[in-house]
């Protein structure tokens, strides 16, 4: 089973990605150049990632007191990915990029996520560099971002602290001006940072020459107090090793120390770290304190960081999706080969007949279709959203603004739908394997463990739900939701006759979501409206994926097995999944207080 035909179908038959050639930025591209990128990534993923997915799970990162040790395979994969040019694929030609549409970049990265999600494909590094391209000074771009795009340096995002996870307004890392003339450092206003950052992915390793940490910290006010709330948060570049204005290492180790590695349930190929900034383990330039350079203006750190977080959220959604696909393929293969049980005929079961393969049982097909509908539906949504990113960057003003608003509303779904439902897909993949699926002799338990992270990081499921119902569907007068509704209506109005029932069902779902949105907020305090935000997120997500499937199904014509399969997955989603939204939305609409009001001591 190969991912490529699905990617090709979605990019070309459904999204018509070649039409982007008409944009000046992509004028040099063609189906051939897109194919060449996909071919390269598919090959590197097959050769350097897939064979080592279990290795990186078993050989967890370890610290020898000086260095973090990773398997050789991770070093080889990191090198091959850097050399492929994918870290800078979307950047301008002048800085060594390919000016590749983000849609194609995202599709190409899918091969790595499927082959070994935790070896990774540099999402943090390119996200970090992209943020600097948007908010950094010319020299910060030159010294830090360009060296990240080349793979020479790698990047992290340091938001979380032990006491500040979902609630970033509570970060306590302090940044104080670094002596006389701190404001006139060529690399940016220079500060000393002190604090602890928890859960930092790729926070320490020997894969690259340097690690560029992007760190959220607070600059104390004149009284030495930290400004409460997110307004007090600023953003700093804190390199592990200090560099000069040419990007060369100065030979000084910055005061950033690994306090410990976290030992995770899954995703073990990536180091995860607790980092101490400025505790004096590596005194630098005469004292303790990690040297950091301000990015953007003081107090605008979270705003800048959101630039990285939105990309990261699409990336997390893709990772969850591809883990769902990986489990789906593994369980399909298993189901085609495992003989077990006999069909029940009119006279019961005939034990003298040979056993059938489990794929012949309707319940196994149900679990295969569920996985297919979740993961391929999520992949289509992610690529649709990536296409919106290209529209936002290269479309005409009106279309670009519409794409921006649609992305605002869709991003929580792109992240959260696959995090929940492709995890469920992985659970179904284990179920199809029976007892074997529960062992480490088959890959599916690892997919589930790897995927379990995705509802937690980059904004937990609950936080995404509150973002959707509390902010995204309301912002700019509800314009994003209206635009999304118009797209759904457009799909419903152009379906072929055999999809008329599904089109009606979609419009009904849309009406239910709209009514629940209003009912949740009617004369309500935010706490009441948001008490059932997760069921809202689930219903919203299912409605979006139903729409995506209905749209995809219109391009899935003919009798080729792959097209029959796509239509079956679409029908499955409408018949088995979409009806669930009524139950989810009921508690939203009546602002059911069951959970909010149960007293703590009643548990
Ligand atoms: C493997 C891994 C990698 C990570 N990588 C990074 C990284 O590279 N950089 C980085 O900065 N961080 C990273 N994180 C941190 C991650 O983003 C946080 O774990 C996440 O934001 C949740 O914070 P927390 O763990 O403190 O949980 P908490 O915020 O304590 O949340 C615990 C539970 O309470 C719920 N909750 C919290 N607040 C509310 C509320 N107001 N209303 C309702 N429910 C609420 C949450 O939804 C969750 O279910 C990583 C985490 C992990 C596990």
XYZ file of C-alpha atoms in Angstrom, residues 31 190 253 359:
4
model
C 3.629 19.004 -12.597
C 20.633 41.971 24.254
C 28.828 28.273 25.225
C -11.108 -8.807 5.820
